[in-house]
Short mmCIF file of C-alpha atoms and ligand atoms in Angstrom, two decimals:
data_model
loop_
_atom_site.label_atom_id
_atom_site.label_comp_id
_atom_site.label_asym_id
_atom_site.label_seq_id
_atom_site.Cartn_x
_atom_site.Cartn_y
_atom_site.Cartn_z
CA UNK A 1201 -21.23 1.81 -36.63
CA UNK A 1202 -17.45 2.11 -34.95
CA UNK A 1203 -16.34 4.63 -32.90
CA UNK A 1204 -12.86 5.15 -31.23
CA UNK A 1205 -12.72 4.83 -27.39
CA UNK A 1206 -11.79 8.35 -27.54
CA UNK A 1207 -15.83 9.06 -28.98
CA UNK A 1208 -17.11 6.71 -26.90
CA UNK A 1209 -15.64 8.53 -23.73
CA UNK A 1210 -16.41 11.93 -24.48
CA UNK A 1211 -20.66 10.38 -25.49
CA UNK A 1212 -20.00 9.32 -22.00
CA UNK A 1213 -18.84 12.21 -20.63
CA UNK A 1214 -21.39 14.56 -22.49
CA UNK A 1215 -24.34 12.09 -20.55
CA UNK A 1216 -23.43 11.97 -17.66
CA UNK A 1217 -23.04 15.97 -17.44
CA UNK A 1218 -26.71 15.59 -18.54
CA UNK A 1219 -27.52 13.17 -15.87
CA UNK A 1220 -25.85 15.87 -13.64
CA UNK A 1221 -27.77 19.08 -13.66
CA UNK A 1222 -27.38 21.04 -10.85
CA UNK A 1223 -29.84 24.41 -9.52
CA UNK A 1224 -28.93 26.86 -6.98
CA UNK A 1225 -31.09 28.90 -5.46
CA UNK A 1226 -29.89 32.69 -5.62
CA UNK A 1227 -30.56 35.06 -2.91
CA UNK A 1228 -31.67 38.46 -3.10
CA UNK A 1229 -33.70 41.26 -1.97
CA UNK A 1230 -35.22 41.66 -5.40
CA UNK A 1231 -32.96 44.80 -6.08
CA UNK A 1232 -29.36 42.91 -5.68
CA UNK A 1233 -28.07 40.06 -5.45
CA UNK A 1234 -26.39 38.74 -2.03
CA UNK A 1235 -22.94 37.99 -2.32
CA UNK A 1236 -23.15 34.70 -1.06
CA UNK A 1237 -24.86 33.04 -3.75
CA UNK A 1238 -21.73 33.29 -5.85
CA UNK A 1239 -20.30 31.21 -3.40
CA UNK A 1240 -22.89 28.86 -3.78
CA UNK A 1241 -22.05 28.34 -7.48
CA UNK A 1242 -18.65 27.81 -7.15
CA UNK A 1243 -19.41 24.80 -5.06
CA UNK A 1244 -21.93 23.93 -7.60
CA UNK A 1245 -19.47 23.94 -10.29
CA UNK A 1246 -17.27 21.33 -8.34
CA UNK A 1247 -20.25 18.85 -8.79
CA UNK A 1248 -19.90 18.28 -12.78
CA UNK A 1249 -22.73 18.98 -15.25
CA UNK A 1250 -24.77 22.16 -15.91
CA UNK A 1251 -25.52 24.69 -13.78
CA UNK A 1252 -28.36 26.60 -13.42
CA UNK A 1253 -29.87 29.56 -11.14
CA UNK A 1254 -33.40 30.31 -10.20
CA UNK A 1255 -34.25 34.16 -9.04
CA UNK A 1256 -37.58 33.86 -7.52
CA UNK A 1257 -38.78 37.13 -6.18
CA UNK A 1258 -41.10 39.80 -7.01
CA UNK A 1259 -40.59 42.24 -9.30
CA UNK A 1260 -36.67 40.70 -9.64
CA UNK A 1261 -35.76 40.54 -12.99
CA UNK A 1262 -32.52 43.16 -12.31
CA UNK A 1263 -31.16 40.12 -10.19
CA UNK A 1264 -31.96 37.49 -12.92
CA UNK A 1265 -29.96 40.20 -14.92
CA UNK A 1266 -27.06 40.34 -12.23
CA UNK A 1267 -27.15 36.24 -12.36
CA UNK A 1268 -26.75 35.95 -16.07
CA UNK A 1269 -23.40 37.17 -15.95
CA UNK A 1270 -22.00 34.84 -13.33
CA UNK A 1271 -19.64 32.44 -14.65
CA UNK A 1272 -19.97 29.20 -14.88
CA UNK A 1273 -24.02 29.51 -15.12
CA UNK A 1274 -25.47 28.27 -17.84
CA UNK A 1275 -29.18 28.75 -17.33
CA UNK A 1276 -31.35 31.06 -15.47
CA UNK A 1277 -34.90 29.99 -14.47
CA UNK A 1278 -36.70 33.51 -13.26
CA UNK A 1279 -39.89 33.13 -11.29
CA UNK A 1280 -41.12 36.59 -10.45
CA UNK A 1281 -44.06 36.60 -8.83
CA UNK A 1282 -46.02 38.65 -5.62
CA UNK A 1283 -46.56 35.11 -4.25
CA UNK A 1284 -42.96 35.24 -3.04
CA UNK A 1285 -43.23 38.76 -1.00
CA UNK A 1286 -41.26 37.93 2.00
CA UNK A 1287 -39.58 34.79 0.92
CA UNK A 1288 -41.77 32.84 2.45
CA UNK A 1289 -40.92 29.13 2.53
CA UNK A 1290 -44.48 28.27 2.40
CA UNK A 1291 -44.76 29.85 -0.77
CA UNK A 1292 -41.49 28.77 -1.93
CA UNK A 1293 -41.31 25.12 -0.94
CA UNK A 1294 -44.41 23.88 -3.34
CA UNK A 1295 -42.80 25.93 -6.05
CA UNK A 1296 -39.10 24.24 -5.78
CA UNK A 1297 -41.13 20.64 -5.71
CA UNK A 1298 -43.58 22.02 -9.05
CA UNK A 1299 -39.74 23.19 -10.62
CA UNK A 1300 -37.40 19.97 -9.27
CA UNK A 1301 -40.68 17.81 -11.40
CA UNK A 1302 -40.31 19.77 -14.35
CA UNK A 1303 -36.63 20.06 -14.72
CA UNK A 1304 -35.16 16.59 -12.33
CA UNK A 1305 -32.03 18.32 -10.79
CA UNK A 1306 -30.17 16.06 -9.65
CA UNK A 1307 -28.32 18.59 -7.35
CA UNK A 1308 -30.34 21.58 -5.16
CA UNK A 1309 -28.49 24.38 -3.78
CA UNK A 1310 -28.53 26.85 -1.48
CA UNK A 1311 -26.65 28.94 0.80
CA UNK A 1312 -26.73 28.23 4.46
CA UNK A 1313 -28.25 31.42 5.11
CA UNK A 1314 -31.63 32.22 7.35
CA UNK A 1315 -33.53 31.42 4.10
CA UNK A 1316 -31.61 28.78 2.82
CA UNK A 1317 -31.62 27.07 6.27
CA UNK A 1318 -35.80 27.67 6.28
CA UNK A 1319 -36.66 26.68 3.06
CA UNK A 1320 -34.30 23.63 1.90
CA UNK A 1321 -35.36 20.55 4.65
CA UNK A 1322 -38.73 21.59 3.83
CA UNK A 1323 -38.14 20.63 0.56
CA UNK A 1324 -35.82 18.08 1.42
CA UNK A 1325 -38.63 16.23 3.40
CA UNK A 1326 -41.31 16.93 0.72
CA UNK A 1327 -39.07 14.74 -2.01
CA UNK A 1328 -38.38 12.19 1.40
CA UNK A 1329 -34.31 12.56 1.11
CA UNK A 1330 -31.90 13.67 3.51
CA UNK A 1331 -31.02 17.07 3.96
CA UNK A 1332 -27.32 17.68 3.61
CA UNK A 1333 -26.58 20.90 5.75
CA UNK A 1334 -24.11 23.61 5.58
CA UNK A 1335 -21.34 21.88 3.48
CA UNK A 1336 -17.34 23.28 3.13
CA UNK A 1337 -16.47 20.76 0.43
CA UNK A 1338 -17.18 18.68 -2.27
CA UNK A 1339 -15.14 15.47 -3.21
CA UNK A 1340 -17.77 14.51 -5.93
CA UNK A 1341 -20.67 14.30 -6.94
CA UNK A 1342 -22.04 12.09 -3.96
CA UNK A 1343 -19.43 13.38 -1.21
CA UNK A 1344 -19.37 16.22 0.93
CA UNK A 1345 -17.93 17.91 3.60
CA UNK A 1346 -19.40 19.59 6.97
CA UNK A 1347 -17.94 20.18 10.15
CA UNK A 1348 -19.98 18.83 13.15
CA UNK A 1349 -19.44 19.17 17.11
CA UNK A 1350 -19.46 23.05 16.59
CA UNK A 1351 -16.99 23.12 14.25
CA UNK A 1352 -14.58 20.46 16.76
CA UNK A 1353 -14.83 17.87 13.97
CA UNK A 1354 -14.70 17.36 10.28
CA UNK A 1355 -17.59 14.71 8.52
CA UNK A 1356 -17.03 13.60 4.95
CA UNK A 1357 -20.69 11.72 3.74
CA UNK A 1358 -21.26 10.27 0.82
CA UNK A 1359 -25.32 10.34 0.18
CA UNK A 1360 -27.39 8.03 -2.39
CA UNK A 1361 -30.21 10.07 -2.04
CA UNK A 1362 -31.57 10.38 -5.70
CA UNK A 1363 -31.34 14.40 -5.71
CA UNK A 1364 -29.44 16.03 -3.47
CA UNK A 1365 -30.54 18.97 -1.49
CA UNK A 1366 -27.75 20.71 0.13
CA UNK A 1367 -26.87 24.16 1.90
CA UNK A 1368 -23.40 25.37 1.39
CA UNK A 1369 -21.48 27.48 3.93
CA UNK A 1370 -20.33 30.58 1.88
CA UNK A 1371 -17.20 31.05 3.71
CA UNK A 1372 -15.70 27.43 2.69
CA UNK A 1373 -15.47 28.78 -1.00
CA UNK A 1374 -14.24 31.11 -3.17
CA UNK A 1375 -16.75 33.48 -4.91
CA UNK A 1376 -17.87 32.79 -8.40
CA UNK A 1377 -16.80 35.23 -11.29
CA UNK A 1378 -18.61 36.99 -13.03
CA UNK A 1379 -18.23 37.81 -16.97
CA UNK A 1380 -20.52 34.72 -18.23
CA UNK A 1381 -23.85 35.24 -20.27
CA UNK A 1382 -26.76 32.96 -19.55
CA UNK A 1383 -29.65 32.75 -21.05
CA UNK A 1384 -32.81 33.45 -19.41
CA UNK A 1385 -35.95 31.12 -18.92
CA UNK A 1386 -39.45 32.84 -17.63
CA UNK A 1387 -41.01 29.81 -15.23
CA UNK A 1388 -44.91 30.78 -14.22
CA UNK A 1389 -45.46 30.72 -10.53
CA UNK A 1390 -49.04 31.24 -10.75
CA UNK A 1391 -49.99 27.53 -9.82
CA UNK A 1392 -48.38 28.44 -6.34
CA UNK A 1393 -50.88 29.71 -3.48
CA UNK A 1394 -49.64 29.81 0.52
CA UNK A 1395 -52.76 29.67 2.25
CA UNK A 1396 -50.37 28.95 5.62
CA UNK A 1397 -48.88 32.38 5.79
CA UNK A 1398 -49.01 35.98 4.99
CA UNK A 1399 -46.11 38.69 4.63
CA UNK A 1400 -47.11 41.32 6.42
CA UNK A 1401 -43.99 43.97 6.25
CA UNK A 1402 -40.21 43.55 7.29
CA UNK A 1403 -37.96 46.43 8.89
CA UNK A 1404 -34.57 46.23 8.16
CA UNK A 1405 -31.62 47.96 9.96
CA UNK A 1406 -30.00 49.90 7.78
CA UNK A 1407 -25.93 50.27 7.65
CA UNK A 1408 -23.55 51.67 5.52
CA UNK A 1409 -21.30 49.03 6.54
CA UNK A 1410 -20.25 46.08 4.86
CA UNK A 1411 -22.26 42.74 5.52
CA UNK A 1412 -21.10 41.05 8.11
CA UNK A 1413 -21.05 37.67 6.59
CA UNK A 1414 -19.16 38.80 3.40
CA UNK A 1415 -16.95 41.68 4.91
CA UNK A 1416 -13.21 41.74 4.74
CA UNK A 1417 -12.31 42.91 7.83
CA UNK A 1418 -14.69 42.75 10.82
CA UNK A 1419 -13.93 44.14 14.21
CA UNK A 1420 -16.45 41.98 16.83
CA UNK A 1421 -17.42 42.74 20.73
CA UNK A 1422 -18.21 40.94 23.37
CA UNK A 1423 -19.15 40.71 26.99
CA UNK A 1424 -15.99 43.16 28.11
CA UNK A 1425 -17.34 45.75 25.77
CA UNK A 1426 -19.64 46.44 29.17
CA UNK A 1427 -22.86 47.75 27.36
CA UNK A 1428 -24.40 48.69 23.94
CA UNK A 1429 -22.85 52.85 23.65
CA UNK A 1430 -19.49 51.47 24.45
CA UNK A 1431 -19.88 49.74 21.23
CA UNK A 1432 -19.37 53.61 19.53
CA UNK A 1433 -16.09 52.78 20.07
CA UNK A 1434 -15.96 49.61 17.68
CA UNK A 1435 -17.99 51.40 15.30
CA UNK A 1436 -15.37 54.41 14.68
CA UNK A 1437 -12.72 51.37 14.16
CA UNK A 1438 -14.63 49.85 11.88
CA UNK A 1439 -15.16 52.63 9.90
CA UNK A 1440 -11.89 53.99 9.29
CA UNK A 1441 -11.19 49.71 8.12
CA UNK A 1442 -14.02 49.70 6.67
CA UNK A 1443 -15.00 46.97 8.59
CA UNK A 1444 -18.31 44.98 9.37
CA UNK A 1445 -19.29 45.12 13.41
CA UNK A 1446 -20.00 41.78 15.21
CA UNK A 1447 -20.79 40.60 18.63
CA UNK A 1448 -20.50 37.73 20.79
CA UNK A 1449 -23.98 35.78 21.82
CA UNK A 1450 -22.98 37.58 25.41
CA UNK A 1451 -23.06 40.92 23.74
CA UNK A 1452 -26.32 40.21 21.90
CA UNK A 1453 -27.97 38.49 25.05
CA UNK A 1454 -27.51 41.42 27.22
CA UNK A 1455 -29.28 43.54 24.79
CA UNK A 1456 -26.10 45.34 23.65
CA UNK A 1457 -26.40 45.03 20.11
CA UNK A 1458 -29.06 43.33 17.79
CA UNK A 1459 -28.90 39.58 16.88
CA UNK A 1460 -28.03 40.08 13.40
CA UNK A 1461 -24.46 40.97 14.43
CA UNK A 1462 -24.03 37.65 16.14
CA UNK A 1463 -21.09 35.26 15.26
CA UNK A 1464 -20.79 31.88 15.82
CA UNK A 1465 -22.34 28.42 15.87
CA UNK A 1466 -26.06 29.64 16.37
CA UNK A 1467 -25.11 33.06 14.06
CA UNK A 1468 -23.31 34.01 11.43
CA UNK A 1469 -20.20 32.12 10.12
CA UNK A 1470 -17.75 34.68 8.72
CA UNK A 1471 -14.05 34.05 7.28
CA UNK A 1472 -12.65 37.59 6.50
CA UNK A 1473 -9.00 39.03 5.56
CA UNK A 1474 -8.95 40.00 9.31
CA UNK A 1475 -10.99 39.89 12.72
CA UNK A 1476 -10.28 41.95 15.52
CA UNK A 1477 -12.43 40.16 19.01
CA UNK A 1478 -12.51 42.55 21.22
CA UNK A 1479 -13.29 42.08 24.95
CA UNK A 1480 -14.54 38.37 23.63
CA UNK A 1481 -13.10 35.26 25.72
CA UNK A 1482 -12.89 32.89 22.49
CA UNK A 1483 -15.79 30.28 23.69
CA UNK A 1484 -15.98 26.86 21.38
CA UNK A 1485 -19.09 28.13 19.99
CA UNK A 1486 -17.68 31.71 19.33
CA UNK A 1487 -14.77 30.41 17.57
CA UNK A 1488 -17.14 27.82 15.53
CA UNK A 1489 -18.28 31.09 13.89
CA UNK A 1490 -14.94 32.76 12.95
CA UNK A 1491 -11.76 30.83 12.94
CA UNK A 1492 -11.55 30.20 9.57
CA UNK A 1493 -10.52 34.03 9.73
CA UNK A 1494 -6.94 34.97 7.60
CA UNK A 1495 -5.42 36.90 10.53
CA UNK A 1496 -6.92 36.71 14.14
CA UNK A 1497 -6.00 39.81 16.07
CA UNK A 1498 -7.54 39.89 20.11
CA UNK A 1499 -7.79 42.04 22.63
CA UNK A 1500 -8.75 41.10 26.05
CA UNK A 1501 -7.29 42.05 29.18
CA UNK A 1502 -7.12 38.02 30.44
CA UNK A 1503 -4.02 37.10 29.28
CA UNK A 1504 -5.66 33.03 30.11
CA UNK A 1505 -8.53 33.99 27.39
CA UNK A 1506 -8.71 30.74 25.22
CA UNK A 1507 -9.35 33.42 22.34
CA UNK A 1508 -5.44 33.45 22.38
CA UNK A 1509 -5.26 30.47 21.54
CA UNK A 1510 -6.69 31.04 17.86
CA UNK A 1511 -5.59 34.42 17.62
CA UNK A 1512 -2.16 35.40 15.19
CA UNK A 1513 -1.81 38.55 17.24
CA UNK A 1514 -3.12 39.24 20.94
CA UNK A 1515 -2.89 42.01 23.25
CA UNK A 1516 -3.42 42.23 26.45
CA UNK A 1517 -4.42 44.98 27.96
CA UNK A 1518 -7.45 47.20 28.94
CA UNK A 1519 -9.83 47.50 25.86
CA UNK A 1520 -11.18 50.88 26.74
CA UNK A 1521 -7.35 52.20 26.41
CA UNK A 1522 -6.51 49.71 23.40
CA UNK A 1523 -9.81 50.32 20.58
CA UNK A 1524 -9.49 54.05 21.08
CA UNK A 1525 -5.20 54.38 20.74
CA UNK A 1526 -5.55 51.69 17.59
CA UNK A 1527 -8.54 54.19 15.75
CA UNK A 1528 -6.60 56.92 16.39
CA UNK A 1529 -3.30 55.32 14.59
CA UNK A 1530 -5.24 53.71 11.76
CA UNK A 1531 -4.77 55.42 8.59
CA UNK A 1532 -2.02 58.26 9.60
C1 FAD B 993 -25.83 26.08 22.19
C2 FAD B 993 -24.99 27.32 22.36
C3 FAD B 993 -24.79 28.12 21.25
C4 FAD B 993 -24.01 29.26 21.35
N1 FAD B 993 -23.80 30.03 20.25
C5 FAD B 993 -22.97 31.09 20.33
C6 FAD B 993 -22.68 31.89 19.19
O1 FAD B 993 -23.20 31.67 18.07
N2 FAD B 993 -21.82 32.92 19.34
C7 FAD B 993 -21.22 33.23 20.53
O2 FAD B 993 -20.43 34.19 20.59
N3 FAD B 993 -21.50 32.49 21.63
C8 FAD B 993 -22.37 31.46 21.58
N4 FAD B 993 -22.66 30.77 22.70
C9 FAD B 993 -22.23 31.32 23.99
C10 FAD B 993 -20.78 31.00 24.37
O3 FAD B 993 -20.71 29.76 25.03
C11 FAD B 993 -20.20 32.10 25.29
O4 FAD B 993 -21.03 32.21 26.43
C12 FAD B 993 -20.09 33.47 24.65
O5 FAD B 993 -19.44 33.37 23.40
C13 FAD B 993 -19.29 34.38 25.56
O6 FAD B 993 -19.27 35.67 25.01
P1 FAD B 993 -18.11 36.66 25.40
O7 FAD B 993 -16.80 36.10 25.00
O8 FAD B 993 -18.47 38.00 24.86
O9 FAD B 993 -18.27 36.79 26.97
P2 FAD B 993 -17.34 36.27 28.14
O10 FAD B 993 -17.05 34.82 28.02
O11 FAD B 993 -17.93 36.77 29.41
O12 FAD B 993 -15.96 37.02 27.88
C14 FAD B 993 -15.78 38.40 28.02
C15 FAD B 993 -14.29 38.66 27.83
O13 FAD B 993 -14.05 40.04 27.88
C16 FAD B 993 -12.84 40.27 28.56
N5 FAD B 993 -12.88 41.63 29.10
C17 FAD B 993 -13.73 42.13 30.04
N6 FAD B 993 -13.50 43.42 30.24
C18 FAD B 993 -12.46 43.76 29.43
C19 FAD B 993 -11.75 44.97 29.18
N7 FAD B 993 -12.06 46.11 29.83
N8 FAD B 993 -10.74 44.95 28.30
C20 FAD B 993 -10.40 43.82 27.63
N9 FAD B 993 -11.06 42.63 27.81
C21 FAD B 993 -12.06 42.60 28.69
C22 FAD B 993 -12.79 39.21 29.64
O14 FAD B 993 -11.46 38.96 30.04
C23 FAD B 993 -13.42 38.01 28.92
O15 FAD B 993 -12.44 37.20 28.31
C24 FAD B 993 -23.45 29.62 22.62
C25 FAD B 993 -23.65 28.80 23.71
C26 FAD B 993 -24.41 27.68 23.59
C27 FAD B 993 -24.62 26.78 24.80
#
């Protein structure tokens, strides 16, 4: 039997997308889906070879829904179960091992979010491989991208590891479209038990703002902002730009705001259209968190503040005069 060298590629082609299957984790709180994950595919798609999504949750199966129409997924694997209440990773790290021996991914993905950062170098160190952490590229299959030193560095690695398991930062690429029609695979959970941990209730703070990590515009405060009511003042901003609210770690030390509105190195990593830092002096680990921003605007009163030095637009002046004289213009 002959075939051309064309055949004979495209054989070659067809196994090694076989060889390379890749899964990403979606996250959600079992209503919607959080924007991030789209992210996550796209970098997925960059690797080659099928894609494929598992919603694990309970009482999820609107999500699996949601995921079945994001392009460039071609299966979704939907493990709904009240074993996975909370999103614990000590429920969810013996059920990625029971899934990664049924289906041999050779790719595992996640975003680099609180759960994604919990749950994949657990299972990273159950299969014995290396963790690859918070990547903003992929070269191929094998090489990645990450920044290191807070950001003050760029590290391309190429891994051998047999299956990669890998967090992606969300920011680094664009979201995934949707418009695609997947099927959808019911995996049991029921061999999984967490005898480590219980889930005993969550409270969430509610906003009717957009997430910080996936806002377009987010207007941030720091130490200058003097004390958690001045922050009213950011708040009526952000509404009329319908803007996220962030914080420096200052801000969130001092009690002035919660730590979910932290940015930077040991919070949130955003990117959005536009940033206003307000009454923030632009420290290394600040900046790790946001200067992959389109347009920088700051205002700070230090005309020295190293946050100029990132910024497209600065002003210097008084913040108390500035925030209330730029809410009152927006929009008229
Ligand atoms: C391991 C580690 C991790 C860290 N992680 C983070 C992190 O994730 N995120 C983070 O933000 N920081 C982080 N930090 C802390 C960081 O080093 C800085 O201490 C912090 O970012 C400073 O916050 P700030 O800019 O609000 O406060 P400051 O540095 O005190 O700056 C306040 C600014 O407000 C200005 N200002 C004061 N009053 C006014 C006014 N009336 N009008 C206008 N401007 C005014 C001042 O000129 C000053 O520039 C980390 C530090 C370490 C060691």
């Amino acid at each position: 039997m002959f075939s051309t060298g064309r055949q004979t590629c495209s054989r070659t082609f067809g196994l090694l997308r076989r060889l390379k299957s890749t899964l990403v984790i979606a996250e959600h709180n079992n209503e919607k889906l959080t924007p991030v994950t789209l992210n996550a595919v796209t970098a997925a798609t960059k690797l080659g070879g099928e894609v494929s999504c598992l919603v694990l949750g309970s009482q999820c199966a609107k999500v699996a829904e949601e995921v079945s129409q994001i392009k460039g997924v071609s299966k979704v694997l939907l493990a709904d179960s009240d074993v996975f209440k909370g999103f614990l990773p000590e429920s969810i790290t013996p059920f990625l091992l029971a899934t990664q021996n049924q289906f041999n991914f050779s790719h595992i993905l996640a975003p680099a979010t609180a759960i994604g950062k919990n749950v994949m170098p657990r299972l990273a160190a159950k299969l014995d491989v290396s963790p690859i952490s918070d990547i903003i590229g992929v070269k191929d299959d094998s090489t990645f991208v990450r920044t290191i030193y807070a950001g003050n560095a760029i590290q391309t690695l190429t891994s051998n590891e047999p299956v990669k398991v890998i967090t992606v930062r969300g920011t680094a690429f664009e979201a995934a479209e949707t418009g695609g029609s997947a099927a959808t695979e019911n995996v049991s959970a029921d061999a999984v038990t967490n005898d480590l941990s219980d889930f005993v209730g969550q409270e969430l703070s509610k906003s009717d703002r957009p997430e910080l990590a996936s806002a377009k515009t987010v207007v941030a405060g720091g130490r200058g902002m003097k004390n958690g009511d001045n922050f009213k003042l950011l708040y009526d901003l952000a509404d009329k730009l319908k803007a996220a609210v962030g914080a420096s770690r200052a801000a969130v030390d001092a009690g002035f705001v919660p730590n979910d509105m932290q940015v930077g190195q040991t919070g949130k990593i955003v990117a959005p259209e536009l940033y206003i830092a307000v009454g923030i002096s632009g420290a290394i680990q600040h900046l790790a968190g946001m200067k992959d921003s389109k347009v920088i605007v700051a205002i700070n009163k230090d005309p020295e503040a190293p946050i100029f030095q990132v910024a497209d637009y600065g002003l210097v002046q008084d913040l108390f005069k500035a925030v209330p004289e730029m809410t009152e213009l927006v929009g008229k």
